């Protein structure tokens, strides 16, 4: 397990009891370096959406736990936020929740001269994702070929 995976896993373990207490869902935890600064981010959600006050409540409680446990060697910024409209599909629960909904897929390389696809999620496995496009075409993608997969949204 890499340092990053260890930090994310331990953070998730600390967050899960808080999620139960607040009746929130833990969507994802990430430990990333951006512009020379390390960020530990927790993405949370609930029915009807997360508010700034929800994020603040979790952040306060979690910051105390992180200070007590003190398992992260680097200096970092801890953030709690909503996964947002462009929520990526990462875990099986994300795929289950998104079945029958419109999603966007961006591939690393062009497939049939396109890198962007949009359609209704109709199936998934551990290795593949299948969508049905507006013109009733079925497309199956290898997950290893997908750069981004998320719920589609229109403005």
mmCIF file of C-alpha atoms in Angstrom:
data_model
loop_
_atom_site.group_PDB
_atom_site.id
_atom_site.type_symbol
_atom_site.label_atom_id
_atom_site.label_comp_id
_atom_site.label_asym_id
_atom_site.label_seq_id
_atom_site.Cartn_x
_atom_site.Cartn_y
_atom_site.Cartn_z
ATOM 1 C CA UNK A 1 0.000 0.000 0.000
ATOM 2 C CA UNK A 2 1.406 3.393 -0.978
ATOM 3 C CA UNK A 3 1.672 6.301 1.438
ATOM 4 C CA UNK A 4 -1.222 7.988 -0.360
ATOM 5 C CA UNK A 5 -3.429 4.890 -0.159
ATOM 6 C CA UNK A 6 -2.566 4.450 3.520
ATOM 7 C CA UNK A 7 -3.484 8.055 4.362
ATOM 8 C CA UNK A 8 -6.732 7.848 2.387
ATOM 9 C CA UNK A 9 -7.670 4.521 3.969
ATOM 10 C CA UNK A 10 -6.965 5.673 7.533
ATOM 11 C CA UNK A 11 -8.846 8.925 6.938
ATOM 12 C CA UNK A 12 -11.818 6.990 5.570
ATOM 13 C CA UNK A 13 -11.813 4.776 8.678
ATOM 14 C CA UNK A 14 -11.956 7.879 10.900
ATOM 15 C CA UNK A 15 -14.697 9.476 8.799
ATOM 16 C CA UNK A 16 -17.090 6.528 8.563
ATOM 17 C CA UNK A 17 -18.401 6.752 12.171
ATOM 18 C CA UNK A 18 -18.964 10.496 11.671
ATOM 19 C CA UNK A 19 -20.871 9.793 8.465
ATOM 20 C CA UNK A 20 -23.173 7.417 10.335
ATOM 21 C CA UNK A 21 -23.664 9.935 13.140
ATOM 22 C CA UNK A 22 -24.550 12.768 10.734
ATOM 23 C CA UNK A 23 -26.446 10.467 8.313
ATOM 24 C CA UNK A 24 -24.158 11.480 5.449
ATOM 25 C CA UNK A 25 -22.504 9.426 2.742
ATOM 26 C CA UNK A 26 -18.741 9.390 2.329
ATOM 27 C CA UNK A 27 -18.276 9.680 -1.422
ATOM 28 C CA UNK A 28 -14.489 9.757 -1.617
ATOM 29 C CA UNK A 29 -11.250 10.642 0.154
ATOM 30 C CA UNK A 30 -8.201 11.841 -1.733
ATOM 31 C CA UNK A 31 -4.697 12.877 -0.757
ATOM 32 C CA UNK A 32 -3.203 14.939 -3.582
ATOM 33 C CA UNK A 33 -0.439 17.448 -4.172
ATOM 34 C CA UNK A 34 -1.406 20.614 -6.035
ATOM 35 C CA UNK A 35 0.933 23.529 -6.582
ATOM 36 C CA UNK A 36 3.387 22.320 -3.964
ATOM 37 C CA UNK A 37 0.732 21.859 -1.259
ATOM 38 C CA UNK A 38 -0.695 18.543 -0.051
ATOM 39 C CA UNK A 39 -4.485 18.355 0.299
ATOM 40 C CA UNK A 40 -6.488 15.762 2.185
ATOM 41 C CA UNK A 41 -10.029 16.017 0.846
ATOM 42 C CA UNK A 42 -13.203 14.323 1.969
ATOM 43 C CA UNK A 43 -16.213 14.444 -0.327
ATOM 44 C CA UNK A 44 -19.532 13.943 1.458
ATOM 45 C CA UNK A 45 -23.156 13.892 0.356
ATOM 46 C CA UNK A 46 -26.677 13.381 1.658
ATOM 47 C CA UNK A 47 -30.181 13.194 0.301
ATOM 48 C CA UNK A 48 -31.076 16.701 -0.846
ATOM 49 C CA UNK A 49 -27.446 17.795 -1.014
ATOM 50 C CA UNK A 50 -24.716 18.918 1.362
ATOM 51 C CA UNK A 51 -24.586 22.456 2.761
ATOM 52 C CA UNK A 52 -21.628 24.579 3.825
ATOM 53 C CA UNK A 53 -22.714 24.071 7.449
ATOM 54 C CA UNK A 54 -22.637 20.286 6.951
ATOM 55 C CA UNK A 55 -19.081 20.509 5.600
ATOM 56 C CA UNK A 56 -18.032 22.758 8.475
ATOM 57 C CA UNK A 57 -19.469 20.401 11.107
ATOM 58 C CA UNK A 58 -17.622 17.400 9.664
ATOM 59 C CA UNK A 59 -14.438 19.432 9.187
ATOM 60 C CA UNK A 60 -14.354 20.570 12.822
ATOM 61 C CA UNK A 61 -14.877 17.072 14.200
ATOM 62 C CA UNK A 62 -12.504 15.449 11.746
ATOM 63 C CA UNK A 63 -9.740 18.021 12.286
ATOM 64 C CA UNK A 64 -9.698 17.086 15.982
ATOM 65 C CA UNK A 65 -9.483 13.387 15.121
ATOM 66 C CA UNK A 66 -6.676 13.998 12.628
ATOM 67 C CA UNK A 67 -4.758 15.989 15.249
ATOM 68 C CA UNK A 68 -5.180 13.164 17.787
ATOM 69 C CA UNK A 69 -4.157 10.397 15.376
ATOM 70 C CA UNK A 70 -1.385 12.447 13.708
ATOM 71 C CA UNK A 71 -0.541 9.775 11.099
ATOM 72 C CA UNK A 72 0.247 12.084 8.162
ATOM 73 C CA UNK A 73 3.927 13.015 7.958
ATOM 74 C CA UNK A 74 3.646 15.938 5.527
ATOM 75 C CA UNK A 75 2.017 19.272 6.247
ATOM 76 C CA UNK A 76 -1.349 19.380 4.454
ATOM 77 C CA UNK A 77 -4.650 21.215 4.145
ATOM 78 C CA UNK A 78 -7.774 19.301 5.143
ATOM 79 C CA UNK A 79 -10.936 20.078 3.150
ATOM 80 C CA UNK A 80 -14.478 18.744 3.286
ATOM 81 C CA UNK A 81 -16.775 19.404 0.352
ATOM 82 C CA UNK A 82 -19.644 18.212 -1.776
ATOM 83 C CA UNK A 83 -18.731 16.005 -4.735
ATOM 84 C CA UNK A 84 -20.461 18.577 -6.964
ATOM 85 C CA UNK A 85 -22.427 18.189 -10.150
ATOM 86 C CA UNK A 86 -19.540 16.687 -12.073
ATOM 87 C CA UNK A 87 -19.224 13.853 -9.595
ATOM 88 C CA UNK A 88 -16.956 11.140 -10.985
ATOM 89 C CA UNK A 89 -17.987 7.498 -10.806
ATOM 90 C CA UNK A 90 -15.271 5.695 -8.867
ATOM 91 C CA UNK A 91 -16.781 3.036 -6.653
ATOM 92 C CA UNK A 92 -19.375 0.347 -7.246
ATOM 93 C CA UNK A 93 -21.957 2.318 -5.244
ATOM 94 C CA UNK A 94 -21.494 5.204 -7.717
ATOM 95 C CA UNK A 95 -22.301 2.899 -10.640
ATOM 96 C CA UNK A 96 -25.303 1.423 -8.840
ATOM 97 C CA UNK A 97 -26.666 4.914 -8.066
ATOM 98 C CA UNK A 98 -26.097 6.007 -11.674
ATOM 99 C CA UNK A 99 -27.729 3.073 -13.471
ATOM 100 C CA UNK A 100 -30.265 4.406 -15.957
ATOM 101 C CA UNK A 101 -28.881 7.945 -15.726
ATOM 102 C CA UNK A 102 -27.038 9.910 -18.380
ATOM 103 C CA UNK A 103 -23.261 9.920 -18.013
ATOM 104 C CA UNK A 104 -20.262 11.411 -19.811
ATOM 105 C CA UNK A 105 -17.212 9.365 -20.707
ATOM 106 C CA UNK A 106 -13.875 10.739 -21.877
ATOM 107 C CA UNK A 107 -11.332 8.278 -23.170
ATOM 108 C CA UNK A 108 -7.551 8.542 -23.210
ATOM 109 C CA UNK A 109 -7.399 7.795 -26.912
ATOM 110 C CA UNK A 110 -9.848 8.296 -29.737
ATOM 111 C CA UNK A 111 -12.368 5.537 -30.393
ATOM 112 C CA UNK A 112 -14.071 5.845 -33.783
ATOM 113 C CA UNK A 113 -12.381 9.295 -34.021
ATOM 114 C CA UNK A 114 -14.023 10.506 -30.789
ATOM 115 C CA UNK A 115 -12.808 10.900 -27.226
ATOM 116 C CA UNK A 116 -16.067 12.087 -25.649
ATOM 117 C CA UNK A 117 -19.217 10.012 -25.324
ATOM 118 C CA UNK A 118 -22.548 10.580 -23.645
ATOM 119 C CA UNK A 119 -25.293 8.088 -22.948
ATOM 120 C CA UNK A 120 -27.384 6.267 -20.400
ATOM 121 C CA UNK A 121 -25.471 3.868 -18.161
ATOM 122 C CA UNK A 122 -26.939 0.462 -18.932
ATOM 123 C CA UNK A 123 -24.348 -1.943 -17.476
ATOM 124 C CA UNK A 124 -20.976 -2.179 -15.800
ATOM 125 C CA UNK A 125 -18.574 -4.844 -14.636
ATOM 126 C CA UNK A 126 -15.305 -4.696 -12.776
ATOM 127 C CA UNK A 127 -13.575 -3.962 -16.101
ATOM 128 C CA UNK A 128 -16.189 -2.394 -18.412
ATOM 129 C CA UNK A 129 -18.871 0.286 -18.672
ATOM 130 C CA UNK A 130 -21.743 0.143 -21.185
ATOM 131 C CA UNK A 131 -23.864 3.082 -22.307
ATOM 132 C CA UNK A 132 -26.728 3.516 -24.748
ATOM 133 C CA UNK A 133 -26.449 6.731 -26.737
ATOM 134 C CA UNK A 134 -29.273 8.993 -27.885
ATOM 135 C CA UNK A 135 -29.290 7.237 -31.297
ATOM 136 C CA UNK A 136 -29.824 3.859 -29.519
ATOM 137 C CA UNK A 137 -26.250 2.669 -30.132
ATOM 138 C CA UNK A 138 -24.679 0.518 -27.430
ATOM 139 C CA UNK A 139 -21.032 1.243 -26.583
ATOM 140 C CA UNK A 140 -18.924 -0.748 -24.149
ATOM 141 C CA UNK A 141 -15.682 0.751 -22.829
ATOM 142 C CA UNK A 142 -12.808 -0.848 -20.980
ATOM 143 C CA UNK A 143 -12.370 1.028 -17.687
ATOM 144 C CA UNK A 144 -8.614 1.189 -18.294
ATOM 145 C CA UNK A 145 -9.336 3.284 -21.416
ATOM 146 C CA UNK A 146 -11.525 5.809 -19.549
ATOM 147 C CA UNK A 147 -9.901 9.057 -18.438
ATOM 148 C CA UNK A 148 -13.100 10.431 -16.860
ATOM 149 C CA UNK A 149 -16.551 9.099 -16.189
ATOM 150 C CA UNK A 150 -19.184 11.190 -14.443
ATOM 151 C CA UNK A 151 -22.845 12.062 -14.343
ATOM 152 C CA UNK A 152 -23.814 14.281 -17.250
ATOM 153 C CA UNK A 153 -25.325 17.657 -16.545
ATOM 154 C CA UNK A 154 -26.749 20.442 -18.676
ATOM 155 C CA UNK A 155 -26.791 24.139 -17.866
#
